[in-house]
């Protein structure tokens, strides 16, 4: 099966496309890898170190829907038709892909099927689904700092699912834990007047 980066390059840059595309069009590339594919595509704009205004919340909602379906053991994902058919400017998609494809190729260079049970068994997919759901909630929070790292966690975890590479998905889980700590710290800082999670922990420990 062709690498995702090659398929995206061909589909969006080498073939003629209309001025607007949608998720339904993009899913034609997915085949049997649809869960991992969707998670990679939906998390990519927010995972990149470039501004992605307006994407974190709606894409976070879609990622959350996918995560819940992973948790309950769904084999084929369902997404709201309105979101599936919502038009996205081709040049906007191309802009994100120009920044994201080089990173995708770096991950593809080390990806291979290993520890596949993490990606294929119900227990593994439930664990990944819970982590992804938490990151999706973080992406939906309209506060700076709560989007990028959680989206990176979803991107890497989703890429592991895409390639049946449990080692990469475990790396994504580490990023998800880091994203959860960061988001919790930011929310606590806002709630407790600037105190970070580290400050609160020090207070609990009496230091």
PDB file of C-alpha atoms in Angstrom:
ATOM      1  CA  UNK A   1       0.000   0.000   0.000  1.00  0.00           C
ATOM      2  CA  UNK A   2       1.351   3.422  -0.991  1.00  0.00           C
ATOM      3  CA  UNK A   3       2.678   5.693   1.724  1.00  0.00           C
ATOM      4  CA  UNK A   4       0.270   8.349   2.938  1.00  0.00           C
ATOM      5  CA  UNK A   5       2.674  11.172   2.033  1.00  0.00           C
ATOM      6  CA  UNK A   6       2.858   9.919  -1.565  1.00  0.00           C
ATOM      7  CA  UNK A   7      -0.920   9.665  -1.821  1.00  0.00           C
ATOM      8  CA  UNK A   8      -1.446  13.160  -0.409  1.00  0.00           C
ATOM      9  CA  UNK A   9       1.216  14.602  -2.723  1.00  0.00           C
ATOM     10  CA  UNK A  10      -0.403  12.979  -5.753  1.00  0.00           C
ATOM     11  CA  UNK A  11      -3.981  13.786  -4.800  1.00  0.00           C
ATOM     12  CA  UNK A  12      -3.529  17.442  -3.849  1.00  0.00           C
ATOM     13  CA  UNK A  13      -0.559  18.591  -5.936  1.00  0.00           C
ATOM     14  CA  UNK A  14      -0.198  16.369  -9.013  1.00  0.00           C
ATOM     15  CA  UNK A  15      -3.845  15.903 -10.030  1.00  0.00           C
ATOM     16  CA  UNK A  16      -6.371  18.569 -11.007  1.00  0.00           C
ATOM     17  CA  UNK A  17      -8.735  19.406  -8.161  1.00  0.00           C
ATOM     18  CA  UNK A  18     -11.668  21.844  -7.776  1.00  0.00           C
ATOM     19  CA  UNK A  19     -11.146  24.986  -5.708  1.00  0.00           C
ATOM     20  CA  UNK A  20     -12.926  23.386  -2.741  1.00  0.00           C
ATOM     21  CA  UNK A  21     -12.518  19.884  -1.299  1.00  0.00           C
ATOM     22  CA  UNK A  22     -14.119  18.100   1.653  1.00  0.00           C
ATOM     23  CA  UNK A  23     -13.454  15.197   3.998  1.00  0.00           C
ATOM     24  CA  UNK A  24     -15.607  12.874   1.920  1.00  0.00           C
ATOM     25  CA  UNK A  25     -13.258  13.474  -1.032  1.00  0.00           C
ATOM     26  CA  UNK A  26     -10.155  12.937   1.090  1.00  0.00           C
ATOM     27  CA  UNK A  27     -11.493   9.651   2.503  1.00  0.00           C
ATOM     28  CA  UNK A  28     -11.182   8.113  -0.937  1.00  0.00           C
ATOM     29  CA  UNK A  29      -7.476   7.787  -0.107  1.00  0.00           C
ATOM     30  CA  UNK A  30      -8.005   5.927   3.153  1.00  0.00           C
ATOM     31  CA  UNK A  31      -9.081   2.419   2.252  1.00  0.00           C
ATOM     32  CA  UNK A  32      -8.844   0.036   5.225  1.00  0.00           C
ATOM     33  CA  UNK A  33      -6.702   2.480   7.197  1.00  0.00           C
ATOM     34  CA  UNK A  34      -9.575   4.870   7.730  1.00  0.00           C
ATOM     35  CA  UNK A  35      -9.392   5.462  11.543  1.00  0.00           C
ATOM     36  CA  UNK A  36      -5.683   6.224  11.578  1.00  0.00           C
ATOM     37  CA  UNK A  37      -5.980   8.181   8.335  1.00  0.00           C
ATOM     38  CA  UNK A  38      -8.744  10.414   9.708  1.00  0.00           C
ATOM     39  CA  UNK A  39      -6.897  11.069  12.959  1.00  0.00           C
ATOM     40  CA  UNK A  40      -3.744  12.070  11.064  1.00  0.00           C
ATOM     41  CA  UNK A  41      -5.612  14.339   8.639  1.00  0.00           C
ATOM     42  CA  UNK A  42      -7.786  16.017  11.291  1.00  0.00           C
ATOM     43  CA  UNK A  43      -4.971  16.622  13.792  1.00  0.00           C
ATOM     44  CA  UNK A  44      -2.404  17.834  11.231  1.00  0.00           C
ATOM     45  CA  UNK A  45      -3.455  21.536  11.035  1.00  0.00           C
ATOM     46  CA  UNK A  46      -3.312  22.005  14.824  1.00  0.00           C
ATOM     47  CA  UNK A  47      -0.181  19.849  15.264  1.00  0.00           C
ATOM     48  CA  UNK A  48       1.936  22.052  13.002  1.00  0.00           C
ATOM     49  CA  UNK A  49       3.859  24.987  14.505  1.00  0.00           C
ATOM     50  CA  UNK A  50       1.907  27.424  12.323  1.00  0.00           C
ATOM     51  CA  UNK A  51      -1.357  29.254  13.105  1.00  0.00           C
ATOM     52  CA  UNK A  52      -4.494  27.233  12.341  1.00  0.00           C
ATOM     53  CA  UNK A  53      -7.329  29.517  13.477  1.00  0.00           C
ATOM     54  CA  UNK A  54     -10.783  28.024  13.321  1.00  0.00           C
ATOM     55  CA  UNK A  55      -9.707  24.395  12.909  1.00  0.00           C
ATOM     56  CA  UNK A  56      -8.920  23.124  16.402  1.00  0.00           C
ATOM     57  CA  UNK A  57     -12.498  23.233  17.692  1.00  0.00           C
ATOM     58  CA  UNK A  58     -14.381  21.608  14.767  1.00  0.00           C
ATOM     59  CA  UNK A  59     -11.614  19.099  14.081  1.00  0.00           C
ATOM     60  CA  UNK A  60     -11.370  18.418  17.823  1.00  0.00           C
ATOM     61  CA  UNK A  61     -15.083  17.557  17.814  1.00  0.00           C
ATOM     62  CA  UNK A  62     -14.592  15.141  14.907  1.00  0.00           C
ATOM     63  CA  UNK A  63     -11.574  13.543  16.593  1.00  0.00           C
ATOM     64  CA  UNK A  64     -13.610  13.099  19.799  1.00  0.00           C
ATOM     65  CA  UNK A  65     -16.395  11.370  17.823  1.00  0.00           C
ATOM     66  CA  UNK A  66     -13.824   9.030  16.263  1.00  0.00           C
ATOM     67  CA  UNK A  67     -12.224   8.303  19.638  1.00  0.00           C
ATOM     68  CA  UNK A  68     -15.567   7.321  21.176  1.00  0.00           C
ATOM     69  CA  UNK A  69     -16.178   4.947  18.273  1.00  0.00           C
ATOM     70  CA  UNK A  70     -12.738   3.388  18.841  1.00  0.00           C
ATOM     71  CA  UNK A  71     -13.578   2.896  22.513  1.00  0.00           C
ATOM     72  CA  UNK A  72     -16.847   1.091  21.751  1.00  0.00           C
ATOM     73  CA  UNK A  73     -15.125  -1.126  19.178  1.00  0.00           C
ATOM     74  CA  UNK A  74     -16.536   0.272  15.922  1.00  0.00           C
ATOM     75  CA  UNK A  75     -14.874  -1.128  12.808  1.00  0.00           C
ATOM     76  CA  UNK A  76     -16.012   1.593  10.400  1.00  0.00           C
ATOM     77  CA  UNK A  77     -16.124   5.219  11.568  1.00  0.00           C
ATOM     78  CA  UNK A  78     -19.171   7.464  11.269  1.00  0.00           C
ATOM     79  CA  UNK A  79     -18.985  11.245  11.014  1.00  0.00           C
ATOM     80  CA  UNK A  80     -21.817  13.780  10.616  1.00  0.00           C
ATOM     81  CA  UNK A  81     -22.608  14.245   6.893  1.00  0.00           C
ATOM     82  CA  UNK A  82     -22.648  18.032   7.308  1.00  0.00           C
ATOM     83  CA  UNK A  83     -19.044  17.985   8.519  1.00  0.00           C
ATOM     84  CA  UNK A  84     -18.002  15.388   5.944  1.00  0.00           C
ATOM     85  CA  UNK A  85     -19.296  17.561   3.112  1.00  0.00           C
ATOM     86  CA  UNK A  86     -18.249  20.957   4.466  1.00  0.00           C
ATOM     87  CA  UNK A  87     -16.123  22.676   1.772  1.00  0.00           C
ATOM     88  CA  UNK A  88     -12.490  23.496   2.535  1.00  0.00           C
ATOM     89  CA  UNK A  89     -10.435  25.687   0.209  1.00  0.00           C
ATOM     90  CA  UNK A  90      -7.919  23.657  -1.770  1.00  0.00           C
ATOM     91  CA  UNK A  91      -5.188  26.246  -1.229  1.00  0.00           C
ATOM     92  CA  UNK A  92      -5.728  26.038   2.543  1.00  0.00           C
ATOM     93  CA  UNK A  93      -5.299  22.254   2.489  1.00  0.00           C
ATOM     94  CA  UNK A  94      -2.221  22.571   0.267  1.00  0.00           C
ATOM     95  CA  UNK A  95      -0.700  25.095   2.665  1.00  0.00           C
ATOM     96  CA  UNK A  96      -1.008  22.721   5.603  1.00  0.00           C
ATOM     97  CA  UNK A  97       0.279  19.792   3.547  1.00  0.00           C
ATOM     98  CA  UNK A  98       3.352  21.690   2.352  1.00  0.00           C
ATOM     99  CA  UNK A  99       4.332  22.127   5.992  1.00  0.00           C
ATOM    100  CA  UNK A 100       3.161  18.684   7.131  1.00  0.00           C
ATOM    101  CA  UNK A 101       4.278  16.257   4.419  1.00  0.00           C
ATOM    102  CA  UNK A 102       8.030  16.593   5.214  1.00  0.00           C
ATOM    103  CA  UNK A 103       7.290  15.638   8.837  1.00  0.00           C
ATOM    104  CA  UNK A 104       5.059  12.815   7.682  1.00  0.00           C
ATOM    105  CA  UNK A 105       7.857  11.437   5.504  1.00  0.00           C
ATOM    106  CA  UNK A 106      10.269  11.479   8.454  1.00  0.00           C
ATOM    107  CA  UNK A 107       7.881   9.342  10.492  1.00  0.00           C
ATOM    108  CA  UNK A 108       7.203   7.036   7.534  1.00  0.00           C
ATOM    109  CA  UNK A 109      10.940   6.403   7.243  1.00  0.00           C
ATOM    110  CA  UNK A 110      10.967   4.668  10.647  1.00  0.00           C
ATOM    111  CA  UNK A 111       7.461   3.176  10.628  1.00  0.00           C
ATOM    112  CA  UNK A 112       6.857  -0.544  10.209  1.00  0.00           C
ATOM    113  CA  UNK A 113       4.410  -3.100  11.625  1.00  0.00           C
ATOM    114  CA  UNK A 114       5.565  -3.911  15.192  1.00  0.00           C
ATOM    115  CA  UNK A 115       3.808  -4.364  18.522  1.00  0.00           C
ATOM    116  CA  UNK A 116       0.723  -4.467  16.291  1.00  0.00           C
ATOM    117  CA  UNK A 117      -1.511  -5.770  19.077  1.00  0.00           C
ATOM    118  CA  UNK A 118      -1.483  -2.242  20.543  1.00  0.00           C
ATOM    119  CA  UNK A 119      -3.226  -1.027  17.393  1.00  0.00           C
ATOM    120  CA  UNK A 120      -5.409  -4.032  16.592  1.00  0.00           C
ATOM    121  CA  UNK A 121      -6.711  -5.554  19.858  1.00  0.00           C
ATOM    122  CA  UNK A 122      -9.786  -4.155  21.600  1.00  0.00           C
ATOM    123  CA  UNK A 123      -7.845  -3.381  24.791  1.00  0.00           C
ATOM    124  CA  UNK A 124      -5.190  -1.500  22.847  1.00  0.00           C
ATOM    125  CA  UNK A 125      -7.690   0.495  20.807  1.00  0.00           C
ATOM    126  CA  UNK A 126      -9.729   1.351  23.921  1.00  0.00           C
ATOM    127  CA  UNK A 127      -6.583   2.699  25.610  1.00  0.00           C
ATOM    128  CA  UNK A 128      -5.629   4.711  22.530  1.00  0.00           C
ATOM    129  CA  UNK A 129      -9.223   5.898  22.153  1.00  0.00           C
ATOM    130  CA  UNK A 130      -9.371   7.226  25.720  1.00  0.00           C
ATOM    131  CA  UNK A 131      -6.114   9.136  25.278  1.00  0.00           C
ATOM    132  CA  UNK A 132      -7.261  10.557  21.946  1.00  0.00           C
ATOM    133  CA  UNK A 133     -10.635  11.586  23.419  1.00  0.00           C
ATOM    134  CA  UNK A 134      -8.894  13.529  26.189  1.00  0.00           C
ATOM    135  CA  UNK A 135      -6.646  15.254  23.656  1.00  0.00           C
ATOM    136  CA  UNK A 136      -9.659  16.111  21.496  1.00  0.00           C
ATOM    137  CA  UNK A 137     -11.307  17.795  24.492  1.00  0.00           C
ATOM    138  CA  UNK A 138      -8.103  19.790  25.030  1.00  0.00           C
ATOM    139  CA  UNK A 139      -8.105  20.837  21.364  1.00  0.00           C
ATOM    140  CA  UNK A 140     -11.641  22.184  21.796  1.00  0.00           C
ATOM    141  CA  UNK A 141     -10.620  24.503  24.632  1.00  0.00           C
ATOM    142  CA  UNK A 142     -10.233  28.015  23.125  1.00  0.00           C
ATOM    143  CA  UNK A 143      -7.152  28.866  25.181  1.00  0.00           C
ATOM    144  CA  UNK A 144      -3.633  29.296  23.733  1.00  0.00           C
ATOM    145  CA  UNK A 145      -1.343  26.373  24.553  1.00  0.00           C
ATOM    146  CA  UNK A 146      -4.060  23.731  24.838  1.00  0.00           C
ATOM    147  CA  UNK A 147      -4.115  22.771  21.164  1.00  0.00           C
ATOM    148  CA  UNK A 148      -0.701  22.093  19.610  1.00  0.00           C
ATOM    149  CA  UNK A 149       0.814  19.438  21.904  1.00  0.00           C
ATOM    150  CA  UNK A 150      -2.456  17.462  22.258  1.00  0.00           C
ATOM    151  CA  UNK A 151      -2.860  17.574  18.463  1.00  0.00           C
ATOM    152  CA  UNK A 152       0.701  16.275  18.079  1.00  0.00           C
ATOM    153  CA  UNK A 153      -0.212  13.400  20.404  1.00  0.00           C
ATOM    154  CA  UNK A 154      -3.246  12.558  18.268  1.00  0.00           C
ATOM    155  CA  UNK A 155      -1.197  12.864  15.057  1.00  0.00           C
ATOM    156  CA  UNK A 156       1.539  10.478  16.198  1.00  0.00           C
ATOM    157  CA  UNK A 157      -0.912   8.018  17.777  1.00  0.00           C
ATOM    158  CA  UNK A 158      -3.055   8.075  14.643  1.00  0.00           C
ATOM    159  CA  UNK A 159      -0.024   7.510  12.448  1.00  0.00           C
ATOM    160  CA  UNK A 160       0.846   4.435  14.496  1.00  0.00           C
ATOM    161  CA  UNK A 161      -2.689   3.141  13.870  1.00  0.00           C
ATOM    162  CA  UNK A 162      -2.296   3.923  10.179  1.00  0.00           C
ATOM    163  CA  UNK A 163       0.866   1.804   9.925  1.00  0.00           C
ATOM    164  CA  UNK A 164      -0.023  -0.826  12.597  1.00  0.00           C
ATOM    165  CA  UNK A 165       3.091   0.418  14.415  1.00  0.00           C
ATOM    166  CA  UNK A 166       2.438   0.041  18.135  1.00  0.00           C
ATOM    167  CA  UNK A 167       5.800   1.575  19.010  1.00  0.00           C
ATOM    168  CA  UNK A 168       4.855   4.847  17.307  1.00  0.00           C
ATOM    169  CA  UNK A 169       1.411   4.788  18.917  1.00  0.00           C
ATOM    170  CA  UNK A 170       3.099   4.389  22.320  1.00  0.00           C
ATOM    171  CA  UNK A 171       5.198   7.444  21.486  1.00  0.00           C
ATOM    172  CA  UNK A 172       1.955   9.224  20.705  1.00  0.00           C
ATOM    173  CA  UNK A 173       0.596   8.213  24.107  1.00  0.00           C
ATOM    174  CA  UNK A 174       3.635   9.816  25.762  1.00  0.00           C
ATOM    175  CA  UNK A 175       2.849  13.047  23.892  1.00  0.00           C
ATOM    176  CA  UNK A 176      -0.788  12.724  24.996  1.00  0.00           C
ATOM    177  CA  UNK A 177       0.280  12.476  28.642  1.00  0.00           C
ATOM    178  CA  UNK A 178       2.503  15.539  28.191  1.00  0.00           C
ATOM    179  CA  UNK A 179      -0.400  17.343  26.512  1.00  0.00           C
ATOM    180  CA  UNK A 180      -2.710  16.443  29.409  1.00  0.00           C
ATOM    181  CA  UNK A 181      -0.198  17.781  31.946  1.00  0.00           C
ATOM    182  CA  UNK A 182       0.254  21.000  29.965  1.00  0.00           C
ATOM    183  CA  UNK A 183      -3.467  21.612  29.537  1.00  0.00           C
ATOM    184  CA  UNK A 184      -4.148  20.846  33.198  1.00  0.00           C
ATOM    185  CA  UNK A 185      -1.378  23.240  34.216  1.00  0.00           C
ATOM    186  CA  UNK A 186      -2.791  26.025  32.019  1.00  0.00           C
ATOM    187  CA  UNK A 187      -6.323  25.549  33.335  1.00  0.00           C
ATOM    188  CA  UNK A 188      -5.097  25.495  36.934  1.00  0.00           C
ATOM    189  CA  UNK A 189      -3.070  28.640  36.316  1.00  0.00           C
ATOM    190  CA  UNK A 190      -6.206  30.388  35.092  1.00  0.00           C
ATOM    191  CA  UNK A 191      -8.329  29.049  37.959  1.00  0.00           C
ATOM    192  CA  UNK A 192      -5.801  29.776  40.719  1.00  0.00           C
ATOM    193  CA  UNK A 193      -4.531  33.121  39.576  1.00  0.00           C
ATOM    194  CA  UNK A 194      -1.322  32.219  37.770  1.00  0.00           C
ATOM    195  CA  UNK A 195      -0.217  29.187  39.770  1.00  0.00           C
ATOM    196  CA  UNK A 196       1.124  26.450  37.545  1.00  0.00           C
ATOM    197  CA  UNK A 197       0.577  22.733  38.136  1.00  0.00           C
ATOM    198  CA  UNK A 198       4.160  22.523  39.404  1.00  0.00           C
ATOM    199  CA  UNK A 199       3.493  25.300  41.940  1.00  0.00           C
ATOM    200  CA  UNK A 200       0.330  23.553  43.175  1.00  0.00           C
ATOM    201  CA  UNK A 201       2.152  20.212  43.533  1.00  0.00           C
ATOM    202  CA  UNK A 202       4.908  21.941  45.530  1.00  0.00           C
ATOM    203  CA  UNK A 203       2.232  23.445  47.780  1.00  0.00           C
ATOM    204  CA  UNK A 204       0.647  20.019  48.324  1.00  0.00           C
ATOM    205  CA  UNK A 205       4.071  18.620  49.220  1.00  0.00           C
ATOM    206  CA  UNK A 206       4.671  21.457  51.667  1.00  0.00           C
ATOM    207  CA  UNK A 207       7.627  22.960  49.801  1.00  0.00           C
TER     208      UNK A 207
END
